[in-house]
PDB file of C-alpha atoms in Angstrom:
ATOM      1  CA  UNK A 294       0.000   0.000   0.000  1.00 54.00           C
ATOM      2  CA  UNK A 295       1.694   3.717  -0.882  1.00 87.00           C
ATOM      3  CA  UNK A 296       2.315   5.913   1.926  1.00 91.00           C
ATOM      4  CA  UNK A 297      -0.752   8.581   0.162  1.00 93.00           C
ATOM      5  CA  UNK A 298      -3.250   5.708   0.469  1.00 92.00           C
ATOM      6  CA  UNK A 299      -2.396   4.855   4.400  1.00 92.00           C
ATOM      7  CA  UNK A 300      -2.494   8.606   5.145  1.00 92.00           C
ATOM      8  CA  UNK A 301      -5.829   9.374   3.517  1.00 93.00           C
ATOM      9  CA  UNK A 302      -7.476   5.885   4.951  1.00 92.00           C
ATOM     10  CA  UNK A 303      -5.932   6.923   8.651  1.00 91.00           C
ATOM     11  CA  UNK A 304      -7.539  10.384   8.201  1.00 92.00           C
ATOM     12  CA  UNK A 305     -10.854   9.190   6.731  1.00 91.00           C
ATOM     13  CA  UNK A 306     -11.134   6.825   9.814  1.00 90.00           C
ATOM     14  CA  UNK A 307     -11.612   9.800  11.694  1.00 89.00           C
ATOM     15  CA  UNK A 308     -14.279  11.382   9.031  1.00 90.00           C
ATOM     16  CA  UNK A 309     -17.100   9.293   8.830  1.00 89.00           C
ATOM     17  CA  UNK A 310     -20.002  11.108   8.995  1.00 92.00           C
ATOM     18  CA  UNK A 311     -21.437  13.286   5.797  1.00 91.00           C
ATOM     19  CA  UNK A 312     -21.841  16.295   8.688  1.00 94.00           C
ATOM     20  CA  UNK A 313     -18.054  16.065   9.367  1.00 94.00           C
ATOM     21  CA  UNK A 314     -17.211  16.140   5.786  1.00 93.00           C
ATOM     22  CA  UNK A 315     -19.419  19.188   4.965  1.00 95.00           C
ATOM     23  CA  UNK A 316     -17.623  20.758   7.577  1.00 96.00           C
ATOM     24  CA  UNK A 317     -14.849  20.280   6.949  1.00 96.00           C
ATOM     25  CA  UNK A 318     -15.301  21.093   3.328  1.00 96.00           C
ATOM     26  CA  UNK A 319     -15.773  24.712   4.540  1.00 97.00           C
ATOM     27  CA  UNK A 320     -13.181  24.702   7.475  1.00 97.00           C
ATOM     28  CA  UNK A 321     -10.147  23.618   5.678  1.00 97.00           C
ATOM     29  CA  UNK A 322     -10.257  26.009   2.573  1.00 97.00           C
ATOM     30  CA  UNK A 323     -10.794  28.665   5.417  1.00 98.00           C
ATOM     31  CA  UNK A 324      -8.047  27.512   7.536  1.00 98.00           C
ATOM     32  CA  UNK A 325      -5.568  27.412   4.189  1.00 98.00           C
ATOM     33  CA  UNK A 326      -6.633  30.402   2.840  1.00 98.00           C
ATOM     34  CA  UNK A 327      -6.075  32.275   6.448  1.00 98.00           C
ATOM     35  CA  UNK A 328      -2.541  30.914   6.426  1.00 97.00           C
ATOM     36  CA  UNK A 329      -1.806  31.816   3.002  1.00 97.00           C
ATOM     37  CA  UNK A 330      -3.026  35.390   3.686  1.00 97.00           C
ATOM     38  CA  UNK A 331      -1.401  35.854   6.675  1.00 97.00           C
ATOM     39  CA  UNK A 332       2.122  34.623   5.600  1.00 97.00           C
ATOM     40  CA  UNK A 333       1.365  37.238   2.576  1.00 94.00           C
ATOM     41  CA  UNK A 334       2.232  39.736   5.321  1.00 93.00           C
ATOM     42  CA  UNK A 335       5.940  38.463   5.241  1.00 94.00           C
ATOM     43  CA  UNK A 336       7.632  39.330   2.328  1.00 93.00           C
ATOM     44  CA  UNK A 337      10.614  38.201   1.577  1.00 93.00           C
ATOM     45  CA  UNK A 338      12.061  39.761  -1.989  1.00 92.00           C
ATOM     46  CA  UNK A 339      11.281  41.217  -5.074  1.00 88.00           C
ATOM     47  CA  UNK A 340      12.078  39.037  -7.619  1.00 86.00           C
ATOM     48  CA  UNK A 341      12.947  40.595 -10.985  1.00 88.00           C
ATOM     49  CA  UNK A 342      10.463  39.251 -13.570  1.00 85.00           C
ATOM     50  CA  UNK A 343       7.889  37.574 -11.028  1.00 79.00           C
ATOM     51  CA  UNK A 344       7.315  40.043  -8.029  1.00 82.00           C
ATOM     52  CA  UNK A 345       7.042  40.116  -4.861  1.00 84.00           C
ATOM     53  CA  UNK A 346       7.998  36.733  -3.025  1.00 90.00           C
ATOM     54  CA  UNK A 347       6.525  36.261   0.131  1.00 94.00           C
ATOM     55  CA  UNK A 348       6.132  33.221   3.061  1.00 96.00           C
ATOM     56  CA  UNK A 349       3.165  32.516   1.477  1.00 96.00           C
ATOM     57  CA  UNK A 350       4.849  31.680  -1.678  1.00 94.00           C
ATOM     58  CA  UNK A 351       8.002  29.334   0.316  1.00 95.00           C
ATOM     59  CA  UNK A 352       5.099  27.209   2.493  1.00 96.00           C
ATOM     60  CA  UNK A 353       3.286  26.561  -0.907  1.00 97.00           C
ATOM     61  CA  UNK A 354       6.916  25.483  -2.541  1.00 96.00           C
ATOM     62  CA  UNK A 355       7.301  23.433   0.852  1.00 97.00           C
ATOM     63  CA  UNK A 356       3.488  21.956   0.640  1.00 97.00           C
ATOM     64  CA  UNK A 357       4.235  20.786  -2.646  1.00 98.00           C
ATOM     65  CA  UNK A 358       7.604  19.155  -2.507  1.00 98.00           C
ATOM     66  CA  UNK A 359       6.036  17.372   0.591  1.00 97.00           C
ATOM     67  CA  UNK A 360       2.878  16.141  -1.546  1.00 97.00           C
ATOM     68  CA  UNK A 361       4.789  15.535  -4.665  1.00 97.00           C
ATOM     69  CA  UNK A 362       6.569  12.709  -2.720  1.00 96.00           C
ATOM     70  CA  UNK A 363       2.822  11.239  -1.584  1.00 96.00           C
ATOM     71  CA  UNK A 364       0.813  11.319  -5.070  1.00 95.00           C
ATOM     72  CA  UNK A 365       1.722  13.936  -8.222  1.00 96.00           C
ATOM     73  CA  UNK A 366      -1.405  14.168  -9.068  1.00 95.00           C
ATOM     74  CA  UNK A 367      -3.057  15.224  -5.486  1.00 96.00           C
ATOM     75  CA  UNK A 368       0.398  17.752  -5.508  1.00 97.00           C
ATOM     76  CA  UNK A 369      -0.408  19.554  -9.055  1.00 97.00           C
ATOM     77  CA  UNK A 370      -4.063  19.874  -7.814  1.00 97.00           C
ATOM     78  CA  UNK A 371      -3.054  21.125  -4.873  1.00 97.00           C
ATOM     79  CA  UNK A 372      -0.804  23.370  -5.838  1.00 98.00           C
ATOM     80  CA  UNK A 373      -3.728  25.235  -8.234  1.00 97.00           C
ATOM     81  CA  UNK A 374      -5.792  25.051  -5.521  1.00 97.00           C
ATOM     82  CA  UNK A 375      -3.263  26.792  -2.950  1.00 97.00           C
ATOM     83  CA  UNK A 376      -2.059  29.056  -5.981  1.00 96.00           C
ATOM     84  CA  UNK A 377      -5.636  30.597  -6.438  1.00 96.00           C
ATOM     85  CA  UNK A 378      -5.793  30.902  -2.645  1.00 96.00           C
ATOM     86  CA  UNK A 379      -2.610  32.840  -2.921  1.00 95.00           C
ATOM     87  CA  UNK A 380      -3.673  34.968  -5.608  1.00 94.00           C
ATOM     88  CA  UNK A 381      -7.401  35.468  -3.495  1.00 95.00           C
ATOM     89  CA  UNK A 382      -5.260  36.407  -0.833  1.00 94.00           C
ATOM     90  CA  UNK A 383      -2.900  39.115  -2.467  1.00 91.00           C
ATOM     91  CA  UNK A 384      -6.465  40.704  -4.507  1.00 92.00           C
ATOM     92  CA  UNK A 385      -7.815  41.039  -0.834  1.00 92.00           C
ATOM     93  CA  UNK A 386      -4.364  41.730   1.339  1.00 89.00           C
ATOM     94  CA  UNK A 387      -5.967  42.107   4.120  1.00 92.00           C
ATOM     95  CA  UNK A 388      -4.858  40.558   7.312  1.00 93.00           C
ATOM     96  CA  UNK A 389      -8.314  40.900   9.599  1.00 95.00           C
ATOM     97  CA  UNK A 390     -10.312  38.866   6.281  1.00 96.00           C
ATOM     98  CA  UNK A 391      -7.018  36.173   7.199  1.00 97.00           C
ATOM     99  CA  UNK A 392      -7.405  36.131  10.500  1.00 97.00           C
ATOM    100  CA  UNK A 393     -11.624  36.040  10.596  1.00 98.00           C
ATOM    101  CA  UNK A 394     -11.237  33.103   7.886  1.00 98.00           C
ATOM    102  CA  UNK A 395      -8.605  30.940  10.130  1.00 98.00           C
ATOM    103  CA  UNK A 396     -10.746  31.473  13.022  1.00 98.00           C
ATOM    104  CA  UNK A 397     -14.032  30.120  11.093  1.00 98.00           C
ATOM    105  CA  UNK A 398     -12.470  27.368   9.465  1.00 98.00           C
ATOM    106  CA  UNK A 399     -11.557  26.069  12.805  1.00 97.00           C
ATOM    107  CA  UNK A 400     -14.576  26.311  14.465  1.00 97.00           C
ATOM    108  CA  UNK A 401     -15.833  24.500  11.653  1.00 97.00           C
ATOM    109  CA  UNK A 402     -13.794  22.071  12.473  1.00 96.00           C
ATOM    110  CA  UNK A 403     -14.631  22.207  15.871  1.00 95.00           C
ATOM    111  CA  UNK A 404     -18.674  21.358  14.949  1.00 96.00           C
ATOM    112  CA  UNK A 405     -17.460  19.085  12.973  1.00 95.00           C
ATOM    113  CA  UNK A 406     -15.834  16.841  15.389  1.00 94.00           C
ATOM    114  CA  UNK A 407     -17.507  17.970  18.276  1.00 94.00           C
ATOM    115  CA  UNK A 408     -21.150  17.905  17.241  1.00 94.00           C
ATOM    116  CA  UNK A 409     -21.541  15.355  13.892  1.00 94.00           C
ATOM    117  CA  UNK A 410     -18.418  12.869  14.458  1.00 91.00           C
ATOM    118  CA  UNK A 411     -18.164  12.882  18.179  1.00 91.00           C
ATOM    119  CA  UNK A 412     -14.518  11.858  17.922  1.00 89.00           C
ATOM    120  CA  UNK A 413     -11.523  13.706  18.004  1.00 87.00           C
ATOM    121  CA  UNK A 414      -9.540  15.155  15.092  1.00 89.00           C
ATOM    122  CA  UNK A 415      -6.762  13.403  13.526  1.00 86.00           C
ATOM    123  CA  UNK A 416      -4.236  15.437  14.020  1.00 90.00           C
ATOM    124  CA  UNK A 417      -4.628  14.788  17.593  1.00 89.00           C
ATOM    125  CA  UNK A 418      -2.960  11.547  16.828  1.00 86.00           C
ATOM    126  CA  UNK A 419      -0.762  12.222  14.332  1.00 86.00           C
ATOM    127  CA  UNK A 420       0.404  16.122  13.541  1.00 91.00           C
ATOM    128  CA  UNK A 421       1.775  14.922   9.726  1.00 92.00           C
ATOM    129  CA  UNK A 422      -2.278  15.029   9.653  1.00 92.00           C
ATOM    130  CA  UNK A 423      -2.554  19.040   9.642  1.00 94.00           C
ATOM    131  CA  UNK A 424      -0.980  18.665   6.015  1.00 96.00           C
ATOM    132  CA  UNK A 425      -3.320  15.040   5.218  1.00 95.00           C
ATOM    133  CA  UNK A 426      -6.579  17.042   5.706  1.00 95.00           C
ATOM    134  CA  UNK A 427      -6.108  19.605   2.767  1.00 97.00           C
ATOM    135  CA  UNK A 428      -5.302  16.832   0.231  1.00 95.00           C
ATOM    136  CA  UNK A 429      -8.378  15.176   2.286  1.00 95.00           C
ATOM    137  CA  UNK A 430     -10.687  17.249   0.795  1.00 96.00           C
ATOM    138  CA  UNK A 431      -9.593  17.816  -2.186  1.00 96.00           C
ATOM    139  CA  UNK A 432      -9.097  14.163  -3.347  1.00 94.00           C
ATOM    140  CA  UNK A 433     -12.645  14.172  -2.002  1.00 93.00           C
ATOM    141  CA  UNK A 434     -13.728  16.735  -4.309  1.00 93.00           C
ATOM    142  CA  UNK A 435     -11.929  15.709  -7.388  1.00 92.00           C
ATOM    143  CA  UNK A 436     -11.996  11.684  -6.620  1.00 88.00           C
ATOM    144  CA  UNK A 437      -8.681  11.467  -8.050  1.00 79.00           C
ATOM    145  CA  UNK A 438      -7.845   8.618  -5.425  1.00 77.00           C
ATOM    146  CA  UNK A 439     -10.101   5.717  -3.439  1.00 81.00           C
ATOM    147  CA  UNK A 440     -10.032   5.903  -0.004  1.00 84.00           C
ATOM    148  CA  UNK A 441     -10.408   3.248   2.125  1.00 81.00           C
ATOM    149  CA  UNK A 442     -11.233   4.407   5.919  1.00 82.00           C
ATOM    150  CA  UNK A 443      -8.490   2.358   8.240  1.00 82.00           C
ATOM    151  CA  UNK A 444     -10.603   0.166  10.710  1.00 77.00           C
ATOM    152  CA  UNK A 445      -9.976   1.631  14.315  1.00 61.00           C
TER     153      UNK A 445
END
């Protein structure tokens, strides 16, 4: 079995309920989209010919190296999806928007867990799960992979 497909079954084990899912197909878009806009705020040079480079730009470089080693496909998609994020986020530049949308995307989260799964996040029990839950979603979106929940 490849590493993508224990990852994604370990972190659907833990998303069973349609509730859950809808939640967290607000919550984690929010979340991303609050880090991207916030890491926006750190710039970091102006590149001749492309502009301004900022964190947002090295932690989406980062993201995809990371998911290019679990599943190409799931790393191009994820780096258009994180791309338009980045280029929501610079059209908007605004820091309060980036905070207000990390802060609702986790209390999505929050319901999610807390009032439709009634079991705690993944993450909880493994952290390498905080970068799992965006390729989560997505794959759930585009069903570009099957997902078989792991049996706890």
């Amino acid at each position: 079995m490849k590493r993508i497909d224990e990852l994604l079954g370990d972190y659907a084990s833990h998303h069973r309920t349609a509730g859950n899912v809808a939640c967290h197909f607000v919550g984690i878009p929010l979340i991303v989209y609050g880090i991207v806009a916030l890491l926006r705020q750190v710039r970091i040079a102006e590149v001749p010919g492309v502009g301004l480079l900022t964190a947002a730009e090295v932690l989406i470089l980062v993201a995809f190296l990371y998911y290019v080693t679990l599943d190409v496909a799931l790393a191009v998609a994820m780096l258009v999806f994180t791309g338009a994020l980045d280029a929501m986020a610079r059209w908007a530049d605004s820091w309060p928007l980036a905070v207000g949308a990390f802060v609702v995307g986790w209390i999505f989260q929050g319901v999610g867990h807390a009032v439709y799964e009634k079991r705690s996040p993944a993450f909880l029990k493994n952290l390498v799960h905080l970068m799992v839950g965006p390729l989560f979603v997505l794959n759930e979106a585009l069903h570009l992979r099957a997902v078989e929940p792991v049996k706890s």
